[in-house]
Amino acid sequence: MSTIHARTCHICEANCGVLVEVEGREILSIRGNPDHVLSRGHICPKATAIADLQNDPDRLHKPVKKVDGQWQEIGWEQAFAEIAAKLLALKGEGAKPAMYMGNPSAHDYGISTQISTLRHAIGVKHLYSASTLDQIPHHVVQYHMYGHVSLAAVPDIDRSQYLLIIGGNPAASNGSIWTVPDFKKRVKELRARDGLLVVVDPRRTETARLADEHHFVKPGTDTALLIGILKSIFDGGLADTSRLDAILDDSWGAIDPALVGFDIEQLSLHCGIAVEAMQDMAAQLAADQPAAIYGRMGVSVCEYGTLNQWLIQVINIASGNLDREGGTMVPEPALDTINLVGRGSVRTADTVRGVMPSVMNELPMVTFADEMLREDDERIRSLFVVTGNPVLSAPDGAKLDRALERLDLMVSFDMYVTATSRHADYILPPCGPLEKDHYPFFFGPLAIRNYASYSPAIFELQEGEKTDWEIIAELAREILAQDGQDVPNIREPRDVLDTMLQSSPAGLTLAEVEAAPNGIDLGPMRPCMAGRLRTSDGKIHCAHPDFLAELQRFAASLGKEQPDSLRLIGRRHVRQNNSWLHNSARLLKGPDRCTLMIHPDDAASRGLADGVMASVSSRVNNIQIPVEITDGIMQGVVSIPHGFGHGREGIGLSVAAAKPGVSINDLTDTERFDPLSGNAVLNAVSVTVEKVEALVAAE
Ligand SMILES: Nc1nc2c(c(=O)[nH]1)N[C@H]1C(S)=C(S)[C@@H](COP(=O)(O)OP(=O)(O)OC[C@H]3O[C@@H](n4cnc5c(=O)[nH]c(N)nc54)[C@H](O)[C@@H]3O)O[C@H]1N2
Ligand SMILES: Nc1nc2c(c(=O)[nH]1)N[C@H]1C(S)=C(S)[C@@H](COP(=O)(O)OP(=O)(O)OC[C@H]3O[C@@H](n4cnc5c(=O)[nH]c(N)nc54)[C@H](O)[C@@H]3O)O[C@H]1N2
Ligand code: SF4
Ligand SMILES: [Mo]
């Protein structure tokens, strides 16, 4: 007999409620849960692909060890014992271990409860994560302004009348640093109440197509637009901070004067958006209506990522929309990490590339490969990769491929042999997705409603399999034991979760949350900023000197000529998730998605036709990719999705191999980063594009 289990999907930040119908260990269907308190029945195609992931024949079920270039299955005890012994021997030689944490670790609360013990046991000296490929600028801004790296204000879309999205594509990504399942329907509802959605993006994205207005912007130049909007608010006398005056510190007064030297015409020329459009955005944001500006990857992962995110906060304050219903608001989740986890840190660290920002003790990924390639005693010789695929996700993947080959010990926590884990000495695979429980630990604090939703595992663990958290906890214990250190008892994730829930203001127990399979709705967000700030004086620190200095650095760059090369941007598709889930036949269906999108005029001037191979070159490398001509991309801009490149030798993904694509990150560059956060620059990459035949003829 079949049973139906309510659960939340763990793939992306939306955390949609799903209903999984199973009979024995067979998955009969995965559907949206219409009663889920947050997602209201919405799912995307990736949810059903969880079944493919669960049943994927390419998924590893036992630890594997590389012996003479071949993978050999071994037992868990042998794997843990050998890894611990090798690590300790290397440490005995003075080698400093490194760890990289990939994106899926943020979607597995069990990992979060055990990873610090493993880091301590390993003695991780160099800590890296996907955060410095993604959202570190947000953390820097939140830390300086609000006093906590994770204290984020998200658009209250359900009560907003004007939403300006810059460099985000939630219709495909389902939201980021903003847990907003069912985005498209929420936009429909916004428009039904005469609200407006305006999108700024170099591509006419899925989100842009839903919008009332879409403006093309030259990649990497949004800072000019943001300054233009802010200046228009100040100069037009539209600023209204009355709602927040009691919690704005004195540095608020420094912002308007810092903009005096900017000329709106020059800003407009720089970014390609008309002065009137900027002024209209300012007027709409500052009008007597709840409104919000939100910016994501397109404005985070660029040279001025931190400055952009700061300007976005400042615009929301100046236009009277921060901490306002329908503006941007700070969630009060059932599990309140803001109260339970420390404020985080923004410091600097010595790296192979000199002094670099170090946020939450992490080092920038732009330095990762070079730390393995350096020749002195500081070289990284052992590396633990937890749920990550940096060869495809970090800049200059080819360099990283070379760097990983130099390691004396590499361990991957992954269920597949990927572009990255193929370099490992050991791969430690977790159980299937339906054999683990789930709680959206990091996403309650980013959700558009205050809520709680816990999903128990649906299937029992199979003989010989372990969850990620067990693998992490057991490896940590083995290392500590071999090292003669105290071995702590394992505290199960469920216990940690229960304690954290009970210690949060909502005071729920895990049993109460578990008893509500559709989740518990704690209501819409409320104005609560004053009580949530974690700065020393309880005020918003409006204008950190670093941000004001960065404004001046941007000002100095304004007059300079911009290169006339094409600018490369990335893209996401609703049927993909970063570099994985590419092994699901049902997600891979349809035309090849790894194409070079190019404007018809740019294609014509290079003699490119639809479907022909183009050669794309950046400072670091060259790749060949089929052309897709579309007027949905701005002239002067080309786009390649990230996450492809499964044709590299030794990858064990038989389905993905049919459409392996090429990696955009073979073109991105470790030399380029946002100096305030250390975040990689993955958009607005200067490239040249040529027809492949032309290239051959010229040689
Ligand atoms: N050019 C360009 N590059 C980008 C981006 C971009 O927009 N453009 N986006 C960046 C962003 S935002 C991110 S977050 C990063 C992502 O970068 P990464 O986190 O490094 O890469 P993922 O592709 O998410 O790879 C996740 C890996 O974890 C494995 N995995 C999945 N689930 C589990 C699990 O439950 N347990 C274990 N043990 N393993 C699991 C998968 O098999 C896969 O190998 O990429 C970044 N790179
Ligand atoms: N389907 C799917 N969903 C995902 C993921 C996925 O891979 N696939 N990944 C998940 C992850 S890890 C993350 S971090 C989120 C990311 O979530 P989003 O940020 O919403 O997703 P992106 O598609 O990276 O959107 C960035 C947008 O910025 C635009 N852009 C590029 N350069 C510029 C620029 O210079 N200026 C402006 N204004 N726009 C620019 C791009 O065209 C793109 O539309 O998505 C998550 N959800
Ligand atoms: S949007 Fe899709 S992948 Fe993301 S949580 Fe919802 S169903 Fe899962
Ligand atoms: Mo991400």
JSON list of C-alpha atoms in Angstrom, two decimals, residues 561-644:
[
{"chain": "A", "resi": 561, "resn": "GLU", "atom": "CA", "xyz": [37.02, 54.45, -21.02]},
{"chain": "A", "resi": 562, "resn": "GLN", "atom": "CA", "xyz": [35.25, 51.12, -20.83]},
{"chain": "A", "resi": 563, "resn": "PRO", "atom": "CA", "xyz": [36.72, 48.23, -22.83]},
{"chain": "A", "resi": 564, "resn": "ASP", "atom": "CA", "xyz": [34.80, 47.60, -26.05]},
{"chain": "A", "resi": 565, "resn": "SER", "atom": "CA", "xyz": [35.09, 43.80, -25.74]},
{"chain": "A", "resi": 566, "resn": "LEU", "atom": "CA", "xyz": [31.97, 41.74, -25.17]},
{"chain": "A", "resi": 567, "resn": "ARG", "atom": "CA", "xyz": [30.93, 41.24, -21.56]},
{"chain": "A", "resi": 568, "resn": "LEU", "atom": "CA", "xyz": [30.17, 37.71, -20.45]},
{"chain": "A", "resi": 569, "resn": "ILE", "atom": "CA", "xyz": [27.46, 36.98, -17.88]},
{"chain": "A", "resi": 570, "resn": "GLY", "atom": "CA", "xyz": [26.13, 33.70, -16.47]},
{"chain": "A", "resi": 571, "resn": "ARG", "atom": "CA", "xyz": [22.61, 32.35, -16.29]},
{"chain": "A", "resi": 572, "resn": "ARG", "atom": "CA", "xyz": [20.49, 29.81, -14.46]},
{"chain": "A", "resi": 573, "resn": "HIS", "atom": "CA", "xyz": [17.76, 27.58, -15.80]},
{"chain": "A", "resi": 574, "resn": "VAL", "atom": "CA", "xyz": [14.85, 26.29, -13.77]},
{"chain": "A", "resi": 575, "resn": "ARG", "atom": "CA", "xyz": [15.75, 22.69, -14.72]},
{"chain": "A", "resi": 576, "resn": "GLN", "atom": "CA", "xyz": [19.30, 22.92, -13.38]},
{"chain": "A", "resi": 577, "resn": "ASN", "atom": "CA", "xyz": [20.90, 23.56, -10.06]},
{"chain": "A", "resi": 578, "resn": "ASN", "atom": "CA", "xyz": [24.46, 24.82, -10.15]},
{"chain": "A", "resi": 579, "resn": "SER", "atom": "CA", "xyz": [26.69, 21.95, -11.33]},
{"chain": "A", "resi": 580, "resn": "TRP", "atom": "CA", "xyz": [24.56, 19.09, -10.13]},
{"chain": "A", "resi": 581, "resn": "LEU", "atom": "CA", "xyz": [21.23, 17.40, -10.85]},
{"chain": "A", "resi": 582, "resn": "HIS", "atom": "CA", "xyz": [22.63, 17.24, -14.40]},
{"chain": "A", "resi": 583, "resn": "ASN", "atom": "CA", "xyz": [22.44, 13.46, -14.11]},
{"chain": "A", "resi": 584, "resn": "SER", "atom": "CA", "xyz": [18.63, 13.47, -14.10]},
{"chain": "A", "resi": 585, "resn": "ALA", "atom": "CA", "xyz": [17.31, 12.43, -17.53]},
{"chain": "A", "resi": 586, "resn": "ARG", "atom": "CA", "xyz": [14.02, 14.21, -16.96]},
{"chain": "A", "resi": 587, "resn": "LEU", "atom": "CA", "xyz": [15.76, 17.50, -16.15]},
{"chain": "A", "resi": 588, "resn": "LEU", "atom": "CA", "xyz": [18.16, 17.19, -19.06]},
{"chain": "A", "resi": 589, "resn": "LYS", "atom": "CA", "xyz": [15.31, 16.72, -21.56]},
{"chain": "A", "resi": 590, "resn": "GLY", "atom": "CA", "xyz": [14.96, 19.33, -24.29]},
{"chain": "A", "resi": 591, "resn": "PRO", "atom": "CA", "xyz": [17.48, 21.26, -26.33]},
{"chain": "A", "resi": 592, "resn": "ASP", "atom": "CA", "xyz": [21.06, 21.66, -25.17]},
{"chain": "A", "resi": 593, "resn": "ARG", "atom": "CA", "xyz": [21.03, 24.55, -22.71]},
{"chain": "A", "resi": 594, "resn": "CYS", "atom": "CA", "xyz": [24.75, 25.16, -22.62]},
{"chain": "A", "resi": 595, "resn": "THR", "atom": "CA", "xyz": [24.85, 27.74, -25.39]},
{"chain": "A", "resi": 596, "resn": "LEU", "atom": "CA", "xyz": [26.41, 31.13, -25.95]},
{"chain": "A", "resi": 597, "resn": "MET", "atom": "CA", "xyz": [23.54, 33.62, -26.07]},
{"chain": "A", "resi": 598, "resn": "ILE", "atom": "CA", "xyz": [24.46, 36.54, -28.30]},
{"chain": "A", "resi": 599, "resn": "HIS", "atom": "CA", "xyz": [22.60, 39.51, -29.76]},
{"chain": "A", "resi": 600, "resn": "PRO", "atom": "CA", "xyz": [21.80, 39.30, -33.52]},
{"chain": "A", "resi": 601, "resn": "ASP", "atom": "CA", "xyz": [23.99, 42.33, -34.33]},
{"chain": "A", "resi": 602, "resn": "ASP", "atom": "CA", "xyz": [26.98, 40.93, -32.46]},
{"chain": "A", "resi": 603, "resn": "ALA", "atom": "CA", "xyz": [26.45, 37.57, -34.16]},
{"chain": "A", "resi": 604, "resn": "ALA", "atom": "CA", "xyz": [26.18, 39.17, -37.61]},
{"chain": "A", "resi": 605, "resn": "SER", "atom": "CA", "xyz": [29.36, 41.21, -37.20]},
{"chain": "A", "resi": 606, "resn": "ARG", "atom": "CA", "xyz": [31.22, 37.99, -36.39]},
{"chain": "A", "resi": 607, "resn": "GLY", "atom": "CA", "xyz": [29.59, 35.88, -39.09]},
{"chain": "A", "resi": 608, "resn": "LEU", "atom": "CA", "xyz": [27.92, 33.66, -36.49]},
{"chain": "A", "resi": 609, "resn": "ALA", "atom": "CA", "xyz": [24.75, 31.72, -37.24]},
{"chain": "A", "resi": 610, "resn": "ASP", "atom": "CA", "xyz": [22.50, 29.89, -34.82]},
{"chain": "A", "resi": 611, "resn": "GLY", "atom": "CA", "xyz": [23.98, 26.57, -33.76]},
{"chain": "A", "resi": 612, "resn": "VAL", "atom": "CA", "xyz": [27.50, 27.09, -35.13]},
{"chain": "A", "resi": 613, "resn": "MET", "atom": "CA", "xyz": [30.44, 26.74, -32.81]},
{"chain": "A", "resi": 614, "resn": "ALA", "atom": "CA", "xyz": [31.96, 29.90, -31.45]},
{"chain": "A", "resi": 615, "resn": "SER", "atom": "CA", "xyz": [35.28, 30.26, -29.78]},
{"chain": "A", "resi": 616, "resn": "VAL", "atom": "CA", "xyz": [35.12, 32.40, -26.64]},
{"chain": "A", "resi": 617, "resn": "SER", "atom": "CA", "xyz": [38.34, 33.71, -25.15]},
{"chain": "A", "resi": 618, "resn": "SER", "atom": "CA", "xyz": [39.07, 35.55, -21.94]},
{"chain": "A", "resi": 619, "resn": "ARG", "atom": "CA", "xyz": [42.37, 36.58, -20.37]},
{"chain": "A", "resi": 620, "resn": "VAL", "atom": "CA", "xyz": [42.81, 33.09, -18.94]},
{"chain": "A", "resi": 621, "resn": "ASN", "atom": "CA", "xyz": [41.44, 30.61, -21.40]},
{"chain": "A", "resi": 622, "resn": "ASN", "atom": "CA", "xyz": [39.35, 29.70, -24.43]},
{"chain": "A", "resi": 623, "resn": "ILE", "atom": "CA", "xyz": [36.32, 27.46, -24.87]},
{"chain": "A", "resi": 624, "resn": "GLN", "atom": "CA", "xyz": [34.13, 26.42, -27.79]},
{"chain": "A", "resi": 625, "resn": "ILE", "atom": "CA", "xyz": [30.38, 26.49, -27.50]},
{"chain": "A", "resi": 626, "resn": "PRO", "atom": "CA", "xyz": [27.33, 26.50, -29.82]},
{"chain": "A", "resi": 627, "resn": "VAL", "atom": "CA", "xyz": [25.78, 29.86, -30.57]},
{"chain": "A", "resi": 628, "resn": "GLU", "atom": "CA", "xyz": [22.19, 30.83, -29.68]},
{"chain": "A", "resi": 629, "resn": "ILE", "atom": "CA", "xyz": [21.21, 34.11, -31.30]},
{"chain": "A", "resi": 630, "resn": "THR", "atom": "CA", "xyz": [18.58, 36.04, -29.38]},
{"chain": "A", "resi": 631, "resn": "ASP", "atom": "CA", "xyz": [17.44, 39.61, -29.05]},
{"chain": "A", "resi": 632, "resn": "GLY", "atom": "CA", "xyz": [16.68, 38.73, -25.42]},
{"chain": "A", "resi": 633, "resn": "ILE", "atom": "CA", "xyz": [20.23, 39.72, -24.59]},
{"chain": "A", "resi": 634, "resn": "MET", "atom": "CA", "xyz": [21.67, 43.19, -24.72]},
{"chain": "A", "resi": 635, "resn": "GLN", "atom": "CA", "xyz": [24.01, 44.11, -27.51]},
{"chain": "A", "resi": 636, "resn": "GLY", "atom": "CA", "xyz": [27.60, 43.84, -26.31]},
{"chain": "A", "resi": 637, "resn": "VAL", "atom": "CA", "xyz": [26.75, 41.08, -23.84]},
{"chain": "A", "resi": 638, "resn": "VAL", "atom": "CA", "xyz": [27.02, 37.29, -24.14]},
{"chain": "A", "resi": 639, "resn": "SER", "atom": "CA", "xyz": [25.80, 34.66, -21.69]},
{"chain": "A", "resi": 640, "resn": "ILE", "atom": "CA", "xyz": [26.87, 31.11, -20.79]},
{"chain": "A", "resi": 641, "resn": "PRO", "atom": "CA", "xyz": [25.14, 29.14, -18.01]},
{"chain": "A", "resi": 642, "resn": "HIS", "atom": "CA", "xyz": [27.41, 28.01, -15.18]},
{"chain": "A", "resi": 643, "resn": "GLY", "atom": "CA", "xyz": [27.56, 24.43, -13.90]},
{"chain": "A", "resi": 644, "resn": "PHE", "atom": "CA", "xyz": [28.33, 22.64, -17.16]}
]
